[in-house]
Amino acid sequence: DGSGGTTAYFYLDGSEVVTRFPKDIRFEDSAKANFGASGDLKIYHDGTNSHITNNTGYLAILNQLADGYTYIQGDTVQLRTNTGNEPLLTAVKDGAVTLYYNHAAKIATASGSVSITGQLDLSSHLDMPDNAKLLLGTGDDLQIFHDGSNSFISEAGTGGLKILSGDVYIRNPSDADMIHATSGGAVTLYHNANAKLATASDG
């Protein structure tokens, strides 16, 4: 036991057909704990980083704790392909969590935002609270938002606001026309869904 006495460091338990280790086990740097007939699961530390490597099937981390959490602890945690050369997810203490596609970063968190590289595809709606703005353009020139009472499409930059369409309709909540602009044709103004003023080629 390190003090001249004796203590059990490991023993065979025939009642449960297991080998028990009452004391810690230390694997030296780069020495691997291999699991499976072909050593497909390996756990080791290379002197700098720690590795859990699975070479077949999938790696399942099952939670059996009463608090409902499964813990993977480390100041930097990275999930990689089994070859080790392509990151899938990187999480840094007090820093970003980054998700990858084919070795390219696609989503990364920041202190007050989330950065998305590429196109964002939504299968449902984008839900934003009052006064939260959808900002478009390098200088946030186009702003779309609702202030709790009214909705705004604001061109806050130096340019103009252009609406490009074959036909343009401005309608009330009952889907009745208020303004109808036809491509190559008339612009019509309505009162209570009744046309009152319309342009023509000669006036």
mmCIF file of C-alpha atoms in Angstrom:
data_model
loop_
_atom_site.group_PDB
_atom_site.id
_atom_site.type_symbol
_atom_site.label_atom_id
_atom_site.label_comp_id
_atom_site.label_asym_id
_atom_site.label_seq_id
_atom_site.Cartn_x
_atom_site.Cartn_y
_atom_site.Cartn_z
ATOM 1 C CA ASP A 1 0.000 0.000 0.000
ATOM 2 C CA GLY A 2 3.055 2.296 -0.180
ATOM 3 C CA SER A 3 3.431 2.291 3.637
ATOM 4 C CA GLY A 4 4.686 -1.246 4.265
ATOM 5 C CA GLY A 5 1.227 -2.806 4.571
ATOM 6 C CA THR A 6 -0.941 -4.658 2.053
ATOM 7 C CA THR A 7 -4.100 -3.660 0.197
ATOM 8 C CA ALA A 8 -6.063 -4.985 -2.738
ATOM 9 C CA TYR A 9 -5.348 -3.188 -6.018
ATOM 10 C CA PHE A 10 -7.384 -5.600 -8.134
ATOM 11 C CA TYR A 11 -8.972 -8.983 -7.678
ATOM 12 C CA LEU A 12 -11.180 -11.552 -9.419
ATOM 13 C CA ASP A 13 -14.793 -11.697 -8.228
ATOM 14 C CA GLY A 14 -16.156 -15.098 -9.160
ATOM 15 C CA SER A 15 -19.592 -14.356 -7.673
ATOM 16 C CA GLU A 16 -20.256 -11.757 -10.398
ATOM 17 C CA VAL A 17 -17.668 -13.034 -12.917
ATOM 18 C CA VAL A 18 -15.840 -9.687 -13.044
ATOM 19 C CA THR A 19 -12.401 -8.292 -12.305
ATOM 20 C CA ARG A 20 -12.574 -5.503 -9.711
ATOM 21 C CA PHE A 21 -10.183 -2.582 -9.304
ATOM 22 C CA PRO A 22 -10.555 -0.902 -5.886
ATOM 23 C CA LYS A 23 -7.718 1.507 -6.736
ATOM 24 C CA ASP A 24 -7.095 3.878 -9.626
ATOM 25 C CA ILE A 25 -5.489 2.612 -12.814
ATOM 26 C CA ARG A 26 -2.899 4.795 -14.551
ATOM 27 C CA PHE A 27 -2.136 4.395 -18.232
ATOM 28 C CA GLU A 28 1.040 6.189 -19.266
ATOM 29 C CA ASP A 29 1.019 8.657 -22.162
ATOM 30 C CA SER A 30 -0.093 7.051 -25.434
ATOM 31 C CA ALA A 31 -0.817 3.713 -23.710
ATOM 32 C CA LYS A 32 -4.289 2.693 -24.895
ATOM 33 C CA ALA A 33 -7.165 0.939 -23.185
ATOM 34 C CA ASN A 34 -8.564 -1.245 -25.987
ATOM 35 C CA PHE A 35 -12.121 -2.577 -26.026
ATOM 36 C CA GLY A 36 -13.684 -5.135 -28.356
ATOM 37 C CA ALA A 37 -12.285 -8.252 -29.972
ATOM 38 C CA SER A 38 -10.467 -6.124 -32.568
ATOM 39 C CA GLY A 39 -9.693 -3.230 -30.239
ATOM 40 C CA ASP A 40 -12.157 -1.002 -32.086
ATOM 41 C CA LEU A 41 -12.721 1.320 -29.112
ATOM 42 C CA LYS A 42 -9.583 2.968 -27.765
ATOM 43 C CA ILE A 43 -9.185 5.417 -24.867
ATOM 44 C CA TYR A 44 -5.850 7.109 -24.242
ATOM 45 C CA HIS A 45 -3.938 10.334 -23.576
ATOM 46 C CA ASP A 46 -1.067 11.243 -25.898
ATOM 47 C CA GLY A 47 0.662 13.640 -23.503
ATOM 48 C CA THR A 48 -1.235 16.657 -24.855
ATOM 49 C CA ASN A 49 -4.779 15.616 -25.716
ATOM 50 C CA SER A 50 -7.184 12.904 -24.611
ATOM 51 C CA HIS A 51 -8.805 10.582 -27.147
ATOM 52 C CA ILE A 52 -11.834 8.307 -27.340
ATOM 53 C CA THR A 53 -11.607 6.616 -30.739
ATOM 54 C CA ASN A 54 -14.246 4.308 -32.200
ATOM 55 C CA ASN A 55 -13.380 2.470 -35.424
ATOM 56 C CA THR A 56 -16.615 0.621 -36.136
ATOM 57 C CA GLY A 57 -20.339 1.252 -35.793
ATOM 58 C CA TYR A 58 -21.344 4.298 -33.773
ATOM 59 C CA LEU A 59 -20.209 5.674 -30.427
ATOM 60 C CA ALA A 60 -23.154 5.674 -27.979
ATOM 61 C CA ILE A 61 -23.033 7.644 -24.743
ATOM 62 C CA LEU A 62 -25.933 6.457 -22.606
ATOM 63 C CA ASN A 63 -27.188 8.383 -19.604
ATOM 64 C CA GLN A 64 -28.061 6.363 -16.505
ATOM 65 C CA LEU A 65 -27.842 9.206 -13.983
ATOM 66 C CA ALA A 66 -30.798 10.287 -11.894
ATOM 67 C CA ASP A 67 -30.293 13.978 -12.737
ATOM 68 C CA GLY A 68 -30.804 13.301 -16.435
ATOM 69 C CA TYR A 69 -27.390 14.600 -17.548
ATOM 70 C CA THR A 70 -24.477 12.943 -19.301
ATOM 71 C CA TYR A 71 -21.182 14.722 -18.702
ATOM 72 C CA ILE A 72 -18.206 15.052 -21.016
ATOM 73 C CA GLN A 73 -15.761 17.341 -19.232
ATOM 74 C CA GLY A 74 -12.894 19.325 -20.745
ATOM 75 C CA ASP A 75 -11.914 22.927 -21.412
ATOM 76 C CA THR A 76 -11.965 22.061 -25.118
ATOM 77 C CA VAL A 77 -14.105 19.183 -26.382
ATOM 78 C CA GLN A 78 -13.953 18.119 -30.014
ATOM 79 C CA LEU A 79 -15.787 15.373 -31.891
ATOM 80 C CA ARG A 80 -13.883 14.080 -34.926
ATOM 81 C CA THR A 81 -14.224 11.391 -37.571
ATOM 82 C CA ASN A 82 -12.599 8.074 -36.687
ATOM 83 C CA THR A 83 -9.567 8.996 -38.805
ATOM 84 C CA GLY A 84 -9.055 11.993 -36.515
ATOM 85 C CA ASN A 85 -8.448 14.518 -39.303
ATOM 86 C CA GLU A 86 -11.945 16.046 -39.702
ATOM 87 C CA PRO A 87 -13.758 17.896 -36.890
ATOM 88 C CA LEU A 88 -17.503 17.440 -36.468
ATOM 89 C CA LEU A 89 -18.051 19.662 -33.391
ATOM 90 C CA THR A 90 -15.744 21.850 -31.299
ATOM 91 C CA ALA A 91 -16.702 23.332 -27.911
ATOM 92 C CA VAL A 92 -14.315 25.737 -26.135
ATOM 93 C CA LYS A 93 -14.625 26.832 -22.503
ATOM 94 C CA ASP A 94 -15.848 30.463 -22.356
ATOM 95 C CA GLY A 95 -15.762 30.453 -26.151
ATOM 96 C CA ALA A 96 -17.510 29.238 -29.247
ATOM 97 C CA VAL A 97 -19.328 25.996 -30.019
ATOM 98 C CA THR A 98 -18.788 25.230 -33.708
ATOM 99 C CA LEU A 99 -20.594 22.732 -35.943
ATOM 100 C CA TYR A 100 -18.991 21.512 -39.169
ATOM 101 C CA TYR A 101 -20.051 20.026 -42.497
ATOM 102 C CA ASN A 102 -17.347 18.153 -44.417
ATOM 103 C CA HIS A 103 -14.595 19.833 -42.374
ATOM 104 C CA ALA A 104 -16.018 23.342 -42.996
ATOM 105 C CA ALA A 105 -17.418 25.419 -40.097
ATOM 106 C CA LYS A 106 -21.120 26.156 -40.657
ATOM 107 C CA ILE A 107 -22.543 27.324 -37.284
ATOM 108 C CA ALA A 108 -20.577 29.012 -34.482
ATOM 109 C CA THR A 109 -21.808 30.666 -31.299
ATOM 110 C CA ALA A 110 -20.455 33.997 -29.998
ATOM 111 C CA SER A 111 -21.067 36.061 -26.865
ATOM 112 C CA GLY A 112 -24.122 37.785 -28.325
ATOM 113 C CA SER A 113 -24.849 36.053 -31.599
ATOM 114 C CA VAL A 114 -24.676 32.938 -33.757
ATOM 115 C CA SER A 115 -22.643 32.979 -36.969
ATOM 116 C CA ILE A 116 -23.918 30.934 -39.926
ATOM 117 C CA THR A 117 -21.717 30.283 -42.947
ATOM 118 C CA GLY A 118 -23.773 29.486 -46.024
ATOM 119 C CA GLN A 119 -27.519 29.298 -46.531
ATOM 120 C CA LEU A 120 -30.046 28.971 -43.696
ATOM 121 C CA ASP A 121 -32.970 26.692 -44.612
ATOM 122 C CA LEU A 122 -36.023 26.781 -42.333
ATOM 123 C CA SER A 123 -38.777 24.163 -42.427
ATOM 124 C CA SER A 124 -40.936 26.380 -40.203
ATOM 125 C CA HIS A 125 -41.195 30.071 -39.284
ATOM 126 C CA LEU A 126 -38.620 32.420 -37.780
ATOM 127 C CA ASP A 127 -40.029 33.703 -34.468
ATOM 128 C CA MET A 128 -38.678 37.075 -33.253
ATOM 129 C CA PRO A 129 -39.942 39.228 -30.346
ATOM 130 C CA ASP A 130 -41.075 42.864 -30.554
ATOM 131 C CA ASN A 131 -38.345 45.302 -31.637
ATOM 132 C CA ALA A 132 -36.005 42.491 -32.703
ATOM 133 C CA LYS A 133 -34.777 43.443 -36.160
ATOM 134 C CA LEU A 134 -33.939 41.393 -39.216
ATOM 135 C CA LEU A 135 -30.881 43.255 -40.526
ATOM 136 C CA LEU A 136 -29.729 42.843 -44.122
ATOM 137 C CA GLY A 137 -26.700 44.301 -45.868
ATOM 138 C CA THR A 138 -23.139 44.923 -44.710
ATOM 139 C CA GLY A 139 -24.189 48.182 -43.040
ATOM 140 C CA ASP A 140 -27.515 46.779 -41.742
ATOM 141 C CA ASP A 141 -29.204 49.063 -44.294
ATOM 142 C CA LEU A 142 -32.452 47.102 -44.650
ATOM 143 C CA GLN A 143 -34.323 46.552 -41.384
ATOM 144 C CA ILE A 144 -37.541 44.600 -40.901
ATOM 145 C CA PHE A 145 -39.206 44.571 -37.486
ATOM 146 C CA HIS A 146 -42.360 44.979 -35.410
ATOM 147 C CA ASP A 147 -42.335 47.427 -32.481
ATOM 148 C CA GLY A 148 -45.328 45.945 -30.638
ATOM 149 C CA SER A 149 -47.795 48.231 -32.403
ATOM 150 C CA ASN A 150 -46.694 48.611 -36.010
ATOM 151 C CA SER A 151 -44.615 46.742 -38.553
ATOM 152 C CA PHE A 152 -41.733 48.383 -40.434
ATOM 153 C CA ILE A 153 -39.697 47.772 -43.559
ATOM 154 C CA SER A 154 -36.993 50.414 -43.242
ATOM 155 C CA GLU A 155 -34.286 51.331 -45.740
ATOM 156 C CA ALA A 156 -31.860 52.885 -43.259
ATOM 157 C CA GLY A 157 -28.974 53.308 -45.679
ATOM 158 C CA THR A 158 -28.267 55.801 -48.455
ATOM 159 C CA GLY A 159 -30.063 53.902 -51.224
ATOM 160 C CA GLY A 160 -33.744 53.412 -51.985
ATOM 161 C CA LEU A 161 -36.199 50.596 -51.301
ATOM 162 C CA LYS A 162 -37.032 48.649 -54.460
ATOM 163 C CA ILE A 163 -39.824 46.076 -54.701
ATOM 164 C CA LEU A 164 -39.352 43.914 -57.784
ATOM 165 C CA SER A 165 -42.309 41.910 -59.055
ATOM 166 C CA GLY A 166 -44.487 41.373 -62.095
ATOM 167 C CA ASP A 167 -47.551 42.574 -60.197
ATOM 168 C CA VAL A 168 -47.482 44.339 -56.827
ATOM 169 C CA TYR A 169 -50.472 44.201 -54.461
ATOM 170 C CA ILE A 170 -50.997 46.098 -51.227
ATOM 171 C CA ARG A 171 -53.992 44.590 -49.481
ATOM 172 C CA ASN A 172 -55.788 44.898 -46.146
ATOM 173 C CA PRO A 173 -55.997 42.046 -43.612
ATOM 174 C CA SER A 174 -59.168 40.800 -45.360
ATOM 175 C CA ASP A 175 -57.174 40.398 -48.608
ATOM 176 C CA ALA A 176 -59.023 43.257 -50.315
ATOM 177 C CA ASP A 177 -57.014 45.408 -52.736
ATOM 178 C CA MET A 178 -55.794 48.845 -51.620
ATOM 179 C CA ILE A 179 -53.174 49.374 -54.353
ATOM 180 C CA HIS A 180 -52.535 47.175 -57.399
ATOM 181 C CA ALA A 181 -49.587 47.866 -59.715
ATOM 182 C CA THR A 182 -49.499 45.800 -62.902
ATOM 183 C CA SER A 183 -46.244 45.204 -64.749
ATOM 184 C CA GLY A 184 -46.473 47.100 -68.052
ATOM 185 C CA GLY A 185 -49.986 48.272 -67.155
ATOM 186 C CA ALA A 186 -52.112 50.283 -64.771
ATOM 187 C CA VAL A 187 -51.571 51.337 -61.192
ATOM 188 C CA THR A 188 -54.942 51.288 -59.434
ATOM 189 C CA LEU A 189 -55.937 52.905 -56.139
ATOM 190 C CA TYR A 190 -58.927 51.567 -54.194
ATOM 191 C CA HIS A 191 -61.343 52.798 -51.541
ATOM 192 C CA ASN A 192 -62.974 50.053 -49.488
ATOM 193 C CA ALA A 193 -61.971 47.505 -52.160
ATOM 194 C CA ASN A 194 -63.512 49.622 -54.967
ATOM 195 C CA ALA A 195 -61.250 50.996 -57.697
ATOM 196 C CA LYS A 196 -61.233 54.808 -57.664
ATOM 197 C CA LEU A 197 -58.150 55.922 -59.616
ATOM 198 C CA ALA A 198 -56.190 54.116 -62.282
ATOM 199 C CA THR A 199 -53.359 55.123 -64.615
ATOM 200 C CA ALA A 200 -53.461 54.390 -68.334
ATOM 201 C CA SER A 201 -51.044 54.797 -71.266
ATOM 202 C CA ASP A 202 -52.409 58.268 -72.011
ATOM 203 C CA GLY A 203 -53.044 59.531 -68.475
#
